[in-house]
Short mmCIF file of C-alpha atoms and ligand atoms in Angstrom, two decimals:
data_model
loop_
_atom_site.label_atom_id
_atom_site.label_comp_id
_atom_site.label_asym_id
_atom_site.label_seq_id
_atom_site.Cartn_x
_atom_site.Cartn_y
_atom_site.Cartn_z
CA UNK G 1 0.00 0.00 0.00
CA UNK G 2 1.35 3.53 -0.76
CA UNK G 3 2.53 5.84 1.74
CA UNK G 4 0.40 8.88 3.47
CA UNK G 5 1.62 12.05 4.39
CA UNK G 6 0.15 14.56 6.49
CA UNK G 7 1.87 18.29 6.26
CA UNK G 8 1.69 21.25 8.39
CA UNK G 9 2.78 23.57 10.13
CA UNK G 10 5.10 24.16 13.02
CA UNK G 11 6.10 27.30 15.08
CA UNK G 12 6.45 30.53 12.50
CA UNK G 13 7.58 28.62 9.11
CA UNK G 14 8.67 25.35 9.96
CA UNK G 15 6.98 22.30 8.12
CA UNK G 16 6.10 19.29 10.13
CA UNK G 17 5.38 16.17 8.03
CA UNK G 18 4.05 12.76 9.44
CA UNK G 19 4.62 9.95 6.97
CA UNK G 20 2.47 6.74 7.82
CA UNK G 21 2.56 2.83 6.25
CA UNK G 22 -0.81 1.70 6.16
CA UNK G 23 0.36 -1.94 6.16
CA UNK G 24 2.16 -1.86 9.70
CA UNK G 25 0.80 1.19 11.03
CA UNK G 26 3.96 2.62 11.74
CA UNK G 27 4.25 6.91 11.43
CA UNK G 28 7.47 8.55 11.24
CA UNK G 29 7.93 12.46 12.21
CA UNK G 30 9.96 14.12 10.04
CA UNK G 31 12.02 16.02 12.33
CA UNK G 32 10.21 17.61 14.83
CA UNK G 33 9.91 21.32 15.71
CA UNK G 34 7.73 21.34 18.44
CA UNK G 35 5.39 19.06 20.19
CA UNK G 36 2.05 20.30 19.69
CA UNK G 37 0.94 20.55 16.57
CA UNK G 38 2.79 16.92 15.55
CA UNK G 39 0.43 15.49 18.62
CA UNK G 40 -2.55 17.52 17.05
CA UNK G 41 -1.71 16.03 13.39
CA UNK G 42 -1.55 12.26 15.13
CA UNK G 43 -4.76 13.01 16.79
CA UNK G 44 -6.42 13.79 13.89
CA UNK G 45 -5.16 11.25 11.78
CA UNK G 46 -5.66 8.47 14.40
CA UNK G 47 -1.69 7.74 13.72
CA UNK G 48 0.39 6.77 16.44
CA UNK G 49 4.26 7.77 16.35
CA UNK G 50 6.94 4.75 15.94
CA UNK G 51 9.55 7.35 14.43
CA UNK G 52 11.27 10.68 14.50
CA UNK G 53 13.94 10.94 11.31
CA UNK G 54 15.75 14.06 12.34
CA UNK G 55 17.74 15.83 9.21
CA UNK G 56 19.89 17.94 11.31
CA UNK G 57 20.41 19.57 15.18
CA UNK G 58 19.18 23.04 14.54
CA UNK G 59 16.46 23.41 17.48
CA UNK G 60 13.82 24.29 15.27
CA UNK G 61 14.10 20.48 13.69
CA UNK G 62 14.71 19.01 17.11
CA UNK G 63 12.71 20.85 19.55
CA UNK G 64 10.01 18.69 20.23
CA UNK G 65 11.78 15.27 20.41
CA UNK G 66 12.10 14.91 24.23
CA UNK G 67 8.38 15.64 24.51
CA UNK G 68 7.34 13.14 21.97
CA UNK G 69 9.50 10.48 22.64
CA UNK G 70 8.39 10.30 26.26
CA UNK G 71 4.54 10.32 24.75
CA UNK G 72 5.01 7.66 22.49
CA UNK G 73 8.44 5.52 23.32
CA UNK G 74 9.26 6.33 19.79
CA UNK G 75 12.54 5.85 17.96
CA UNK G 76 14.56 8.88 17.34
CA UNK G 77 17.32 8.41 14.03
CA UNK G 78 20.01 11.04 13.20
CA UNK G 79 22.70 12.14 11.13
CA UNK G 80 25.53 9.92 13.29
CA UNK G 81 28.04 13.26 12.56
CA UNK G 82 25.21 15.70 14.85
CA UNK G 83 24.01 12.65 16.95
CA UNK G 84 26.09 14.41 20.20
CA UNK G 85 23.94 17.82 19.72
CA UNK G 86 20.30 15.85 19.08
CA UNK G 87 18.64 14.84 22.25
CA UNK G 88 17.72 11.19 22.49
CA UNK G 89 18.91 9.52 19.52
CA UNK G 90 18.28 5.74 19.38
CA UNK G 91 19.43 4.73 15.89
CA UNK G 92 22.31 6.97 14.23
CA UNK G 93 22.96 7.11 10.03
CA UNK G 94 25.07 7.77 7.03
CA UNK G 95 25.47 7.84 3.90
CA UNK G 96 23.93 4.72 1.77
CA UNK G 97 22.22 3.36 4.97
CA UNK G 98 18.65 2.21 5.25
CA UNK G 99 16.00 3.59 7.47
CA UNK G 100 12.91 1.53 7.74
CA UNK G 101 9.58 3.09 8.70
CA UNK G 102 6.98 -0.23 8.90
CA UNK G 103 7.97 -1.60 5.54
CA UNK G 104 8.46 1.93 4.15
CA UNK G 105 12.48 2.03 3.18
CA UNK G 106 14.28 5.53 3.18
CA UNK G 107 18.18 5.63 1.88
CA UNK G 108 20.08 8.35 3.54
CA UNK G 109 21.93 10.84 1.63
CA UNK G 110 24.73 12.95 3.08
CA UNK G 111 23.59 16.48 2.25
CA UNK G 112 26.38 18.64 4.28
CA UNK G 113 26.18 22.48 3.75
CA UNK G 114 23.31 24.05 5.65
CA UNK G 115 24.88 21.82 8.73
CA UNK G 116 27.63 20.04 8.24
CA UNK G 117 26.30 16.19 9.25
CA UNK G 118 22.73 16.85 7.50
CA UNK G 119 21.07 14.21 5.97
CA UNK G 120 18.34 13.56 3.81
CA UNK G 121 15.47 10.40 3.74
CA UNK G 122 14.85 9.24 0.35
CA UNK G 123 11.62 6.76 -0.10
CA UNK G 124 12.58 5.72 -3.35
CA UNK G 125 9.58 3.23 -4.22
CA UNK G 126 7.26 5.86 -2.57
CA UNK G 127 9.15 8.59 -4.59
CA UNK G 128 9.17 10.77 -1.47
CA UNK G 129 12.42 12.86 -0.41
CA UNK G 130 12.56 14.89 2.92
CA UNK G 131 15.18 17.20 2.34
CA UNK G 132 15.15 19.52 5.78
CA UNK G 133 16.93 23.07 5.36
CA UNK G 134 18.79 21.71 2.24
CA UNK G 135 17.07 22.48 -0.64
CA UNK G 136 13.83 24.28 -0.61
CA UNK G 137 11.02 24.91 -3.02
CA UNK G 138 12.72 27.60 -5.22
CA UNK G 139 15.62 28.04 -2.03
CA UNK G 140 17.94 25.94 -0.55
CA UNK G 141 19.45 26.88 2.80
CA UNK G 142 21.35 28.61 4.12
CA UNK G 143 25.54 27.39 3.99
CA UNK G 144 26.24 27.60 7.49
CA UNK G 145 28.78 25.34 8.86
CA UNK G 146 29.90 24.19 5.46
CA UNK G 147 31.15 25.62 2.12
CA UNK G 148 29.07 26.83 -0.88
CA UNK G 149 31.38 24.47 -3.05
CA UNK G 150 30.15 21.51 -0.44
CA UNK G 151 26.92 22.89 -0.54
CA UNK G 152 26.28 22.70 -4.42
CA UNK G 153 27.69 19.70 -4.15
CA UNK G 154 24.53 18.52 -2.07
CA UNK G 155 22.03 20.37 -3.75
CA UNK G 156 23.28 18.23 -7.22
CA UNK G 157 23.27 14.89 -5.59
CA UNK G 158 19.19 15.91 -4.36
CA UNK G 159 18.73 17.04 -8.26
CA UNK G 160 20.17 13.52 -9.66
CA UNK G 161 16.88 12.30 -7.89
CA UNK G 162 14.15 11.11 -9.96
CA UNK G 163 12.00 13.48 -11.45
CA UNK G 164 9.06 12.51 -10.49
CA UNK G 165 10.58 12.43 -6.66
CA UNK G 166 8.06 14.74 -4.13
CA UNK G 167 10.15 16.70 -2.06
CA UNK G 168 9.61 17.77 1.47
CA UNK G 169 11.30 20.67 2.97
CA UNK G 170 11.71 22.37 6.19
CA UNK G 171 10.55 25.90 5.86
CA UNK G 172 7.54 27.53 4.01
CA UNK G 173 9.89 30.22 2.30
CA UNK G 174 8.48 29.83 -1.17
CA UNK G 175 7.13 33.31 -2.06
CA UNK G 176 9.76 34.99 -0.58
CA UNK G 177 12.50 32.79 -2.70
CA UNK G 178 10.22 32.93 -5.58
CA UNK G 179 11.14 37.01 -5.16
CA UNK G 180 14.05 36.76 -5.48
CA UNK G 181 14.93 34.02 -7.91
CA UNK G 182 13.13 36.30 -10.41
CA UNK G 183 16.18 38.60 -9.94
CA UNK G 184 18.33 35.71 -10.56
CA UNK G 185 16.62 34.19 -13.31
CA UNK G 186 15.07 37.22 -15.19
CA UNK G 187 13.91 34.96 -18.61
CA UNK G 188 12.84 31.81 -17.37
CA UNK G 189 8.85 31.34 -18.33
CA UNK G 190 8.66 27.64 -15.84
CA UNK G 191 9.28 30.04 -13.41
CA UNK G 192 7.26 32.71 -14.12
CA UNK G 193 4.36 30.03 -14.47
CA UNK G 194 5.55 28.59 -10.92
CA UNK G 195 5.05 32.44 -9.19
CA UNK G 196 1.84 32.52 -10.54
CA UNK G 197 0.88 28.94 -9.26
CA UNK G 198 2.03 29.85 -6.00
CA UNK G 199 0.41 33.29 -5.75
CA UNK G 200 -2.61 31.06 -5.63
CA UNK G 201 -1.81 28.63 -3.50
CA UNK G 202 -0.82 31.30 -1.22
CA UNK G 203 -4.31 33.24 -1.50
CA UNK G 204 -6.03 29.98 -0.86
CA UNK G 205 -4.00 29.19 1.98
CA UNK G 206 -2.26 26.15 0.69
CA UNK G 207 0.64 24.79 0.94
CA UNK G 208 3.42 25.28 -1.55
CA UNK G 209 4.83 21.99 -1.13
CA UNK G 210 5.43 19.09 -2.15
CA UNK G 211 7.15 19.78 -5.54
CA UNK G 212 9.00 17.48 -7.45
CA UNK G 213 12.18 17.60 -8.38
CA UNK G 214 11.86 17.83 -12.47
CA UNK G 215 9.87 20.61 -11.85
CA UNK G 216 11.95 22.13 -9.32
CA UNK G 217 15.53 21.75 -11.02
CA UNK G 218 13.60 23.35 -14.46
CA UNK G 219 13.30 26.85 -11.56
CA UNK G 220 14.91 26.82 -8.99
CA UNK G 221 18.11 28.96 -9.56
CA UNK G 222 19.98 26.95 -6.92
CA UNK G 223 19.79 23.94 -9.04
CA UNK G 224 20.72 25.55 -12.34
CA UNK G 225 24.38 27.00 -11.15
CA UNK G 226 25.53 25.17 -14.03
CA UNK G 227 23.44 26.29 -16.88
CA UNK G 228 25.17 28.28 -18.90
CA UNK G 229 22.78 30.89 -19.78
CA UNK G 230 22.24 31.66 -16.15
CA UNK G 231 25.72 32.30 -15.58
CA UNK G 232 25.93 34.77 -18.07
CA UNK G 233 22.81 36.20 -16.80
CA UNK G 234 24.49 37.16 -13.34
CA UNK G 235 28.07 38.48 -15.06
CA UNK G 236 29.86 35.42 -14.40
CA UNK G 237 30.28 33.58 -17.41
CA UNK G 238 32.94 30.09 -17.91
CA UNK G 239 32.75 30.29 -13.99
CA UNK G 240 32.67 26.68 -12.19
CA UNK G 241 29.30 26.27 -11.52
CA UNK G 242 30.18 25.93 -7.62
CA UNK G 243 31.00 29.70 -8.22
CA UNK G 244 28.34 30.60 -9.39
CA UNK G 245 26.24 28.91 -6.69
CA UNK G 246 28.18 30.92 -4.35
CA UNK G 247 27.57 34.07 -6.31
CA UNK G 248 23.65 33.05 -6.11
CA UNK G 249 23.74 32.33 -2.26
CA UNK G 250 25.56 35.23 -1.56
CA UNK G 251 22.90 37.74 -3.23
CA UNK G 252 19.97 36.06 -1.67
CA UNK G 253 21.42 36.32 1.55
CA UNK G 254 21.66 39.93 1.32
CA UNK G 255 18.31 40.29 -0.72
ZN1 ZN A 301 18.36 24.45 9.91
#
């Protein structure tokens, strides 16, 4: 049986995302910002919690894990490189492991940058990613505690991902990044068709997530460092495309 989700949201932007296997019953947390409104979303749904998959220690993934796990007795995984600064960690992970959720099956991918021991959950035969403050809808993160070169670096191994792949992010940051990627990327019409999809969305009230990874990597100026046209675009033609990533980051960070 396919995999349910159930999005929403956490604390001022934060998305929290419960991902449930019929079959067994079990229901993972993706991260998990704060208590309440992941025990609302398991009330609702009737789901009870076997799983938190953390991505990475920033307190606004991880702040509601202690609560939760003394709830439920669930099972808390983590990036084994941040499992000293998450609280409770049963089960840690790296690169090319398996995390099982029920019979759901999630490969980890290393995704440093944002943090530098952040991870990602890939559910390849539900075509689901959660991708935490890595890459967002028309964003990625922001390069913290890593470089921009390992950061691109991340952001292309997310993009070699299936296109039809749904991804999952941590933040609701999509009209803002929408903004400014049309600075970035001023002749691009799948973008201009994506700001006007998510202008509506955003009137209704919606969500502006999932997206999928062919459509994201056709708009998201993140993913297309290393399209030549885009380069040129920004004055930085022939440049290694982890340049021009860093060129990109840097501008929206002062945008
Ligand atoms: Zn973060």
């Amino acid at each position: 049986m396919p995999a349910e989700t159930r999005l929403f949201l956490c604390l001022k932007d934060n998305y929290g995302v419960l991902l449930h296997d019929p079959e067994s019953g079990a229901t993972a947390s993706i991260d998990a910002p704060e208590a309440a409104p992941i025990e609302a979303a398991l009330a609702e749904t009737g789901w009870k919690l076997t799983d938190i998959l953390v991505t990475h220690h920033h307190a606004d993934h991880t702040g509601g894990i202690v609560a939760l796990k003394e709830k439920y007795k669930c099972r808390v995984v983590a990036p084994a490189a941040e499992a000293d600064t998450i609280p409770a960690v049963d089960l840690t992970v790296r690169e090319g492991d398996k995390v099982l959720v029920g019979k759901l099956s999630a490969n980890v991918i290393e995704t440093p940058g944002h943090t530098l021991g952040h991870i990602a959950y890939w559910f390849h035969a539900d075509k689901l990613a959660f991708v935490g403050d890595t890459l967002f809808s028309i964003g990625c993160g922001r390069v913290i505690e890593g470089t921009p070169g390992m950061m691109w670096r991340s952001l292309v191994k997310l993009r070699d991902l299936p296109n039809d792949t749904e991804i999952y992010c941590g933040h609701e940051y999509t009209a803002a990044n929408i903004k400014f990627a049309l600075t970035i990327d001023r002749n691009n019409p799948v973008l201009e068709a994506r700001a006007a999809q998510v202008g509506q969305l955003i009137a209704e009230g919606a969500p502006t997530i999932p997206v999928t990874i062919g459509d994201e990597k056709l708009a998201n100026p993140f993913l297309r460092a290393d399209v030549p046209d885009l380069a040129v675009d920004i004055g930085m033609a022939g440049k290694p495309a982890a340049q021009v990533f860093a060129e990109i980051r840097a501008r929206k960070n002062k945008f």
